[in-house]
Amino acid sequence: MSDVQPNRNVVVFDYGSGNVRSATRALAKVGANVTLTSDRQAAAEADGLVVPGVGAFAACMAGLRAARGHEVVGRRLAGGRPVLGICVGMQILFDRGVEHGVETEGMGEWPGTVERLRARPLPHMGWNTVDAPDGSVLFDGVEKERFYFVHSYGVRQWVMPPPERLKPPLVTTSDHNGDTFVAAVENGPLTATQFHPEKSGDAGLHLLENWMRSL
């Protein structure tokens, strides 16, 4: 689209989980030179890396570790290179997930626990608004729009204390029948959404375009 820099190389990391085809198509639609691959070198060198995820926290984490994707994400973040997590691809960035009484270690980029939502019905499926903070780059121009969610688990409490010298993360929340959860995080090169921007129509494309500009 008009003001997105052309020829930005984006890798959608294919580790066996996620709506990889939908994400690939959506990113291409907003001008990315997008590749779907499990190749770690390509993922490490791309201008932007997308980590999708659907299903169970434990299964996604196991798949990512088997593909050594967690190492790629860690190296990219250490170098300040952008990463976008989507749905369970966001959840595994936290310390741990608890499903059916089983606790699984996550990537630990942010403190916090992914747990079952308390509101009913579950899954939380369909279109919902978000509460984006002032200064959000990701939601610029789509603050009042609806995005497509499908999940039964989420981070119900943001527990990261504000850093002393760095800009604090921007945390966007949403609400499902009175149960508030983290819907997105903007934290320097690391960005993530609980909803599916690739399934969120024009609003989702606009959001991906915003992320593309940040590359």
Short mmCIF file of N, CA and C in Angstrom, two decimals, residues 53 85-91 94 114 117 124 139 147-155 172 174 181-185 192-197:
data_model
loop_
_atom_site.label_atom_id
_atom_site.label_comp_id
_atom_site.label_asym_id
_atom_site.label_seq_id
_atom_site.Cartn_x
_atom_site.Cartn_y
_atom_site.Cartn_z
N GLY A 53 0.40 -19.19 15.54
CA GLY A 53 0.14 -20.29 16.47
C GLY A 53 -1.34 -20.48 16.70
N GLY A 85 4.18 -11.90 17.07
CA GLY A 85 3.50 -13.13 17.45
C GLY A 85 2.00 -12.99 17.29
N ILE A 86 1.34 -14.04 16.82
CA ILE A 86 -0.10 -14.00 16.59
C ILE A 86 -0.78 -15.15 17.32
N CYS A 87 -1.83 -14.85 18.07
CA CYS A 87 -2.65 -15.82 18.81
C CYS A 87 -1.78 -16.63 19.77
N VAL A 88 -1.69 -17.94 19.62
CA VAL A 88 -0.84 -18.72 20.52
C VAL A 88 0.62 -18.34 20.31
N GLY A 89 0.94 -17.79 19.14
CA GLY A 89 2.27 -17.24 18.91
C GLY A 89 2.56 -16.06 19.80
N MET A 90 1.54 -15.41 20.32
CA MET A 90 1.72 -14.39 21.36
C MET A 90 1.81 -15.06 22.72
N GLN A 91 0.94 -16.02 22.99
CA GLN A 91 0.89 -16.62 24.31
C GLN A 91 2.21 -17.26 24.72
N PHE A 94 5.10 -15.56 26.79
CA PHE A 94 5.04 -15.35 28.23
C PHE A 94 5.75 -16.49 28.98
N VAL A 114 -0.44 -17.71 30.97
CA VAL A 114 -1.58 -17.92 30.06
C VAL A 114 -2.49 -18.93 30.73
N LEU A 117 -9.72 -18.51 30.31
CA LEU A 117 -10.61 -17.39 30.62
C LEU A 117 -11.74 -17.86 31.52
N HIS A 124 -13.91 -17.83 23.29
CA HIS A 124 -14.24 -16.46 22.91
C HIS A 124 -13.99 -16.38 21.41
N PHE A 139 -2.08 0.22 16.54
CA PHE A 139 -3.50 0.48 16.37
C PHE A 139 -3.80 1.87 15.82
N PHE A 147 -11.75 -6.67 15.94
CA PHE A 147 -10.80 -7.67 15.45
C PHE A 147 -11.31 -9.06 15.77
N TYR A 148 -10.80 -10.03 15.03
CA TYR A 148 -11.34 -11.39 15.13
C TYR A 148 -10.54 -12.23 16.12
N PHE A 149 -11.24 -12.69 17.16
CA PHE A 149 -10.65 -13.53 18.20
C PHE A 149 -11.19 -14.95 18.11
N VAL A 150 -10.36 -15.91 18.46
CA VAL A 150 -10.83 -17.28 18.69
C VAL A 150 -9.86 -17.95 19.65
N HIS A 151 -10.25 -17.99 20.93
CA HIS A 151 -9.37 -18.54 21.97
C HIS A 151 -10.17 -18.79 23.25
N SER A 152 -9.65 -19.71 24.06
CA SER A 152 -10.22 -19.98 25.37
C SER A 152 -9.26 -19.61 26.49
N TYR A 153 -8.02 -19.30 26.12
CA TYR A 153 -6.98 -18.98 27.09
C TYR A 153 -6.40 -17.62 26.78
N GLY A 154 -5.85 -16.99 27.79
CA GLY A 154 -5.23 -15.69 27.59
C GLY A 154 -4.48 -15.26 28.83
N VAL A 155 -3.82 -14.12 28.74
CA VAL A 155 -3.12 -13.54 29.88
C VAL A 155 -4.08 -12.56 30.55
N THR A 172 -2.40 -3.48 25.18
CA THR A 172 -3.79 -3.32 24.75
C THR A 172 -4.61 -4.47 25.34
N SER A 174 -8.65 -6.40 25.96
CA SER A 174 -10.00 -6.59 25.46
C SER A 174 -10.81 -7.25 26.58
N PHE A 181 -8.51 -9.33 29.38
CA PHE A 181 -7.28 -10.06 29.06
C PHE A 181 -6.43 -9.22 28.12
N VAL A 182 -5.16 -9.60 28.01
CA VAL A 182 -4.23 -8.89 27.13
C VAL A 182 -4.54 -9.24 25.68
N ALA A 183 -4.79 -8.21 24.87
CA ALA A 183 -5.12 -8.41 23.46
C ALA A 183 -3.94 -8.13 22.55
N ALA A 184 -2.99 -7.32 23.00
CA ALA A 184 -1.81 -7.01 22.19
C ALA A 184 -0.75 -6.37 23.08
N VAL A 185 0.49 -6.51 22.67
CA VAL A 185 1.62 -5.87 23.36
C VAL A 185 2.56 -5.30 22.31
N ALA A 192 2.92 -8.37 19.56
CA ALA A 192 2.10 -9.58 19.53
C ALA A 192 0.64 -9.22 19.66
N THR A 193 -0.21 -10.07 19.07
CA THR A 193 -1.66 -9.90 19.17
C THR A 193 -2.31 -11.23 19.53
N GLN A 194 -3.30 -11.18 20.43
CA GLN A 194 -4.07 -12.36 20.76
C GLN A 194 -5.07 -12.68 19.65
N PHE A 195 -5.58 -11.65 19.00
CA PHE A 195 -6.52 -11.84 17.89
C PHE A 195 -5.76 -12.16 16.61
N HIS A 196 -6.51 -12.46 15.57
CA HIS A 196 -5.94 -12.80 14.26
C HIS A 196 -6.07 -11.60 13.32
N PRO A 197 -5.02 -10.80 13.14
CA PRO A 197 -5.15 -9.68 12.20
C PRO A 197 -5.40 -10.16 10.77
#
